[in-house]
Coordinates of C-alpha atoms in Angstrom, one line a residue:
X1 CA 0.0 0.0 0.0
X2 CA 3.2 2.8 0.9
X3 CA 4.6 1.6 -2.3
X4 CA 1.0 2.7 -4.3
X5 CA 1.4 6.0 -2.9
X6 CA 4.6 6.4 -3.2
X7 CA 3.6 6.0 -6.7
X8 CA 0.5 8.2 -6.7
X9 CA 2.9 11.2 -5.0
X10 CA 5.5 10.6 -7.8
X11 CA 3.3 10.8 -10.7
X12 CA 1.3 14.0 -9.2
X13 CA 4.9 15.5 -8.8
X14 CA 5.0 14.9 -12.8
X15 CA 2.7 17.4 -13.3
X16 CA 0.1 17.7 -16.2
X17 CA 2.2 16.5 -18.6
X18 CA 1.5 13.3 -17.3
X19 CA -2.1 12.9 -18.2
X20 CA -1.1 13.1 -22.3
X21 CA 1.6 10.9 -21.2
X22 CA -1.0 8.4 -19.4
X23 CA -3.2 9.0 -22.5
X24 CA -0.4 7.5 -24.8
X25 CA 0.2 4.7 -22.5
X26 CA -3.2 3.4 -22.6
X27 CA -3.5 3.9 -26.4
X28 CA 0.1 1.7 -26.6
X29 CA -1.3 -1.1 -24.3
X30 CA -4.6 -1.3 -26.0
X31 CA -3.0 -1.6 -29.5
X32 CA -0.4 -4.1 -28.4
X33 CA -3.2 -6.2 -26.4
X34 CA -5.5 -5.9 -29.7
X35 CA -2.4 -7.5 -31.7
X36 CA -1.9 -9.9 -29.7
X37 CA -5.4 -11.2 -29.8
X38 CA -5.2 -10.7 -33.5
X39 CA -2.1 -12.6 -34.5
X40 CA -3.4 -15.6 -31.4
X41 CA -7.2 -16.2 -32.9
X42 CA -6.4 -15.0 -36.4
X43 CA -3.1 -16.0 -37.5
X44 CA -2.3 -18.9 -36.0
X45 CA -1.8 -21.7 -38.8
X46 CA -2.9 -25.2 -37.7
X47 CA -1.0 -27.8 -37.7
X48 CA -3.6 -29.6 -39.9
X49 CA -3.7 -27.3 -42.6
X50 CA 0.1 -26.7 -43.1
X51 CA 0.9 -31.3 -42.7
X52 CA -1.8 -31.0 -45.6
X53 CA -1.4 -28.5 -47.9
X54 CA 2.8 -29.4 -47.5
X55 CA 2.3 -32.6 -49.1
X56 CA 1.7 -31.8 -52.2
X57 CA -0.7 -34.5 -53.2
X58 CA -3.7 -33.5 -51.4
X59 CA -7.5 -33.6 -52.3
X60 CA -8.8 -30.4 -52.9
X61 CA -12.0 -31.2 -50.9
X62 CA -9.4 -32.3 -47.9
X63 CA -8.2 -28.6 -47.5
X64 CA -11.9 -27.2 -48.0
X65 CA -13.3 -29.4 -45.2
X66 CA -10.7 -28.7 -42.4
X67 CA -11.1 -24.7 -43.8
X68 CA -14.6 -25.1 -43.4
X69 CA -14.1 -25.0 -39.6
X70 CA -12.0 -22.1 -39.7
X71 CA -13.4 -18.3 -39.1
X72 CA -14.2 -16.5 -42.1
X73 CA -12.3 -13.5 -40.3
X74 CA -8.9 -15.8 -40.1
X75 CA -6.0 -14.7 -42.4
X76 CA -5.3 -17.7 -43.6
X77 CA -8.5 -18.8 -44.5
X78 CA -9.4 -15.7 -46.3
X79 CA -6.1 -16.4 -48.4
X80 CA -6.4 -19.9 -49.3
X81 CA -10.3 -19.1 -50.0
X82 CA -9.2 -16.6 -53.1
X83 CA -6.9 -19.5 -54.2
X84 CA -9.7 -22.2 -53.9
X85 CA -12.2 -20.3 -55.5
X86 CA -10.2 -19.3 -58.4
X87 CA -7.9 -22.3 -59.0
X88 CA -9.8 -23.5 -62.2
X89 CA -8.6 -19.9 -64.1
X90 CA -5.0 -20.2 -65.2
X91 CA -2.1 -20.1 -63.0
X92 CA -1.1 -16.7 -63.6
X93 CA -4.7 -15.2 -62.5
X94 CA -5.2 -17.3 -59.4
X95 CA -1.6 -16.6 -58.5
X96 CA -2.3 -12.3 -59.2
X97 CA -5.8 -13.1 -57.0
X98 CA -3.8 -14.0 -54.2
X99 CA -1.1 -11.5 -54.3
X100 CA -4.2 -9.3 -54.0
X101 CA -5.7 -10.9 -51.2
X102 CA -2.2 -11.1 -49.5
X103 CA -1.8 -7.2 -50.3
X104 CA -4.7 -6.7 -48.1
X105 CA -4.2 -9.1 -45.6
X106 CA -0.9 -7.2 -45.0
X107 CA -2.5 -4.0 -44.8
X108 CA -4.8 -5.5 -42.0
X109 CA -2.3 -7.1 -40.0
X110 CA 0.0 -3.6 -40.2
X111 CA -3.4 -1.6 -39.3
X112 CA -2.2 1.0 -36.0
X113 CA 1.4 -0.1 -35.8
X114 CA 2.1 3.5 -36.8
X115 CA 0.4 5.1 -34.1
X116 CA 3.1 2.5 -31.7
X117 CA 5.8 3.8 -34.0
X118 CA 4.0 7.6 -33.2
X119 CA 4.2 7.1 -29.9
X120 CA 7.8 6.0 -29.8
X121 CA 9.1 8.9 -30.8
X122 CA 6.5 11.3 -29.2
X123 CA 6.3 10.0 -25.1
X124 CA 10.1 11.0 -25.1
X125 CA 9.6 14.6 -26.3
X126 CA 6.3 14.9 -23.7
X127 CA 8.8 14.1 -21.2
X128 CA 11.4 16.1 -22.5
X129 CA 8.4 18.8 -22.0
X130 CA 7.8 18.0 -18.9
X131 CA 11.4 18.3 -17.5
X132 CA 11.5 22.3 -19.4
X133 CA 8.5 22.9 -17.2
X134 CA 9.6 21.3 -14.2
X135 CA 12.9 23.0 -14.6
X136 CA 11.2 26.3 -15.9
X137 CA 9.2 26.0 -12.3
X138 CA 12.7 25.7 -10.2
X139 CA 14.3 28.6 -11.8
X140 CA 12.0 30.4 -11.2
X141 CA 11.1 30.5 -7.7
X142 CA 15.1 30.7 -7.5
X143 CA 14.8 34.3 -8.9
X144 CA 11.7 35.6 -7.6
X145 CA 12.5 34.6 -3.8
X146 CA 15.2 36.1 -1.9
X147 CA 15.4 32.8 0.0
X148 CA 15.4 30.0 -2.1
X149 CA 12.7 28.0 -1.0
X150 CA 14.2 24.2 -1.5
X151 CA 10.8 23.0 -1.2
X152 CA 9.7 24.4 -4.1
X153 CA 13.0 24.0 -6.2
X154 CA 13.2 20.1 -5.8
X155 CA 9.5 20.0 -6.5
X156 CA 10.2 21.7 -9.9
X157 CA 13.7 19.5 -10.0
X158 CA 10.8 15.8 -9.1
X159 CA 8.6 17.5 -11.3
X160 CA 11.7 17.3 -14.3
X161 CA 12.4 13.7 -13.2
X162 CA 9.2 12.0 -13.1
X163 CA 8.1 13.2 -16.8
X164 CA 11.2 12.2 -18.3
X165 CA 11.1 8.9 -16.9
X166 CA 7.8 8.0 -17.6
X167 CA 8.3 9.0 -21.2
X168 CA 11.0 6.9 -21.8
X169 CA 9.4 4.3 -20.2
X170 CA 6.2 4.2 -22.2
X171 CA 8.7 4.7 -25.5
X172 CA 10.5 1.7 -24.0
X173 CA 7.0 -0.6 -24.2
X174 CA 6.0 1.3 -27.4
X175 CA 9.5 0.3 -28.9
X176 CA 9.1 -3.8 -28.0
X177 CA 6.2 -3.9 -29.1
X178 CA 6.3 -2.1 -32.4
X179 CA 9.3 -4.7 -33.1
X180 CA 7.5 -7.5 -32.0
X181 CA 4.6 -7.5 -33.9
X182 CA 6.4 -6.0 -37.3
X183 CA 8.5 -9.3 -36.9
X184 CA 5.1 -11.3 -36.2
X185 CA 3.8 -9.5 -39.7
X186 CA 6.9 -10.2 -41.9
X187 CA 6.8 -14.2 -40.6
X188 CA 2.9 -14.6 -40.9
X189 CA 2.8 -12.7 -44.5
X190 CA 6.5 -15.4 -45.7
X191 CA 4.4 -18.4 -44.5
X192 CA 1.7 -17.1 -46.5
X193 CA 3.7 -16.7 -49.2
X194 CA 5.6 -20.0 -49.3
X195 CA 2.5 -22.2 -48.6
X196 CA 0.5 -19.8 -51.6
X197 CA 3.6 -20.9 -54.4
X198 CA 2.5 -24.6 -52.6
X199 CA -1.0 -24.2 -54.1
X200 CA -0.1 -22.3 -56.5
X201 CA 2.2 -25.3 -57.8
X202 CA -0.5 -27.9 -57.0
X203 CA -2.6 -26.0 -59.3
X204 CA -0.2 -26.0 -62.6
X205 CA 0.6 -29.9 -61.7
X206 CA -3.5 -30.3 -62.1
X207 CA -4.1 -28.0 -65.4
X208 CA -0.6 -29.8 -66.9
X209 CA -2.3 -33.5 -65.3
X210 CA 0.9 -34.7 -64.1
X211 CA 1.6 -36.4 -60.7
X212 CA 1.5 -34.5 -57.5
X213 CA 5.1 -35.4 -55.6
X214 CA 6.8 -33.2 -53.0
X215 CA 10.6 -32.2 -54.5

């Protein structure tokens, strides 16, 4: 309980800057908790669907049944649904289907990472605010009293302190996560990729009717 407000007492010290810096710390947390929700119910490959479409020789009907249990809001789903539905045009226009569908997709999964790479660069200069104010506040009750008052100086000095930590601290979680999922993106859109030219090259084998064998 001291330790809460100990807490409480620093970040009122902070003064207003902190509430735009609380704002951007909520907006950070939500985002990254909204990912993470994203890439675990949405982009998440089962282990069914990647055995089946890997070997090559699989029933078109197989893939369409164990997709048929799969959201119509998952990524991979939507993907291999452009490249089922269109796998009876030529090659070249399923495959230019799916690298519009991926295109999308891609968009989707990067939707808001900006504002995380925003906030990055912007809870550091709110700090950096926050310590001119608190500063600005020290200096001046240094000039205006003929008694420095070291109350009021160390509260402007806490003031300084408190912002700039909490800014770099919120650029800190902003930073992590901005990697993390931009590295979650690039592997989830490569699988995409490599298991499309999969379907893409059981498709030519079935137009050319040769024999369906993993290289």
């Amino acid at each position: 309980m001291q330790e809460l407000n100990a807490s409480w007492v620093a970040l009122k010290s902070g003064g207003f800057i902190v509430l735009p810096l609380s704002v951007l710390a909520v907006v950070a947390l939500a985002i990254m908790l909204e990912k993470a929700v994203l890439y675990w119910r949405f982009a998440r490959l089962s282990s069914d669907v990647l055995n089946l479409v890997e070997t090559y020789g699989f029933a078109w009907s197989d893939l369409e049944k164990i997709l048929s249990g799969v959201s119509h809001r998952h990524y991979f789903k939507r993907f291999f649904d452009v490249v089922i539905s269109n796998r009876h045009h030529p090659s070249w226009w399923t495959e230019s289907r799916a690298a519009d569908e991926a295109q999308l997709i891609e968009a989707s999964l990067a939707r808001r990472l900006w504002v995380l790479e925003t906030i990055v660069t912007a809870a550091p200069l709110l700090g950096l605010v926050g310590t001119v104010l608190g500063m600005m506040d020290a200096f001046q009750i240094i000039g205006s009293s003929g008694v420095v008052n070291p109350t009021g100086v160390t509260g402007g000095v806490a003031q300084a302190l408190v912002a700039t930590v909490i800014g770099l601290l919120i650029a800190l979680i902003a930073l992590f996560g901005f990697n993390y999922f931009s590295r979650l993106q690039s592997q989830t859109m490569d699988e995409m990729e490599r298991l499309g030219t999969r379907l893409i090259d059981h498709i030519r084998l079935d137009q050319e009717g040769r024999p369906h064998e993993a290289p």
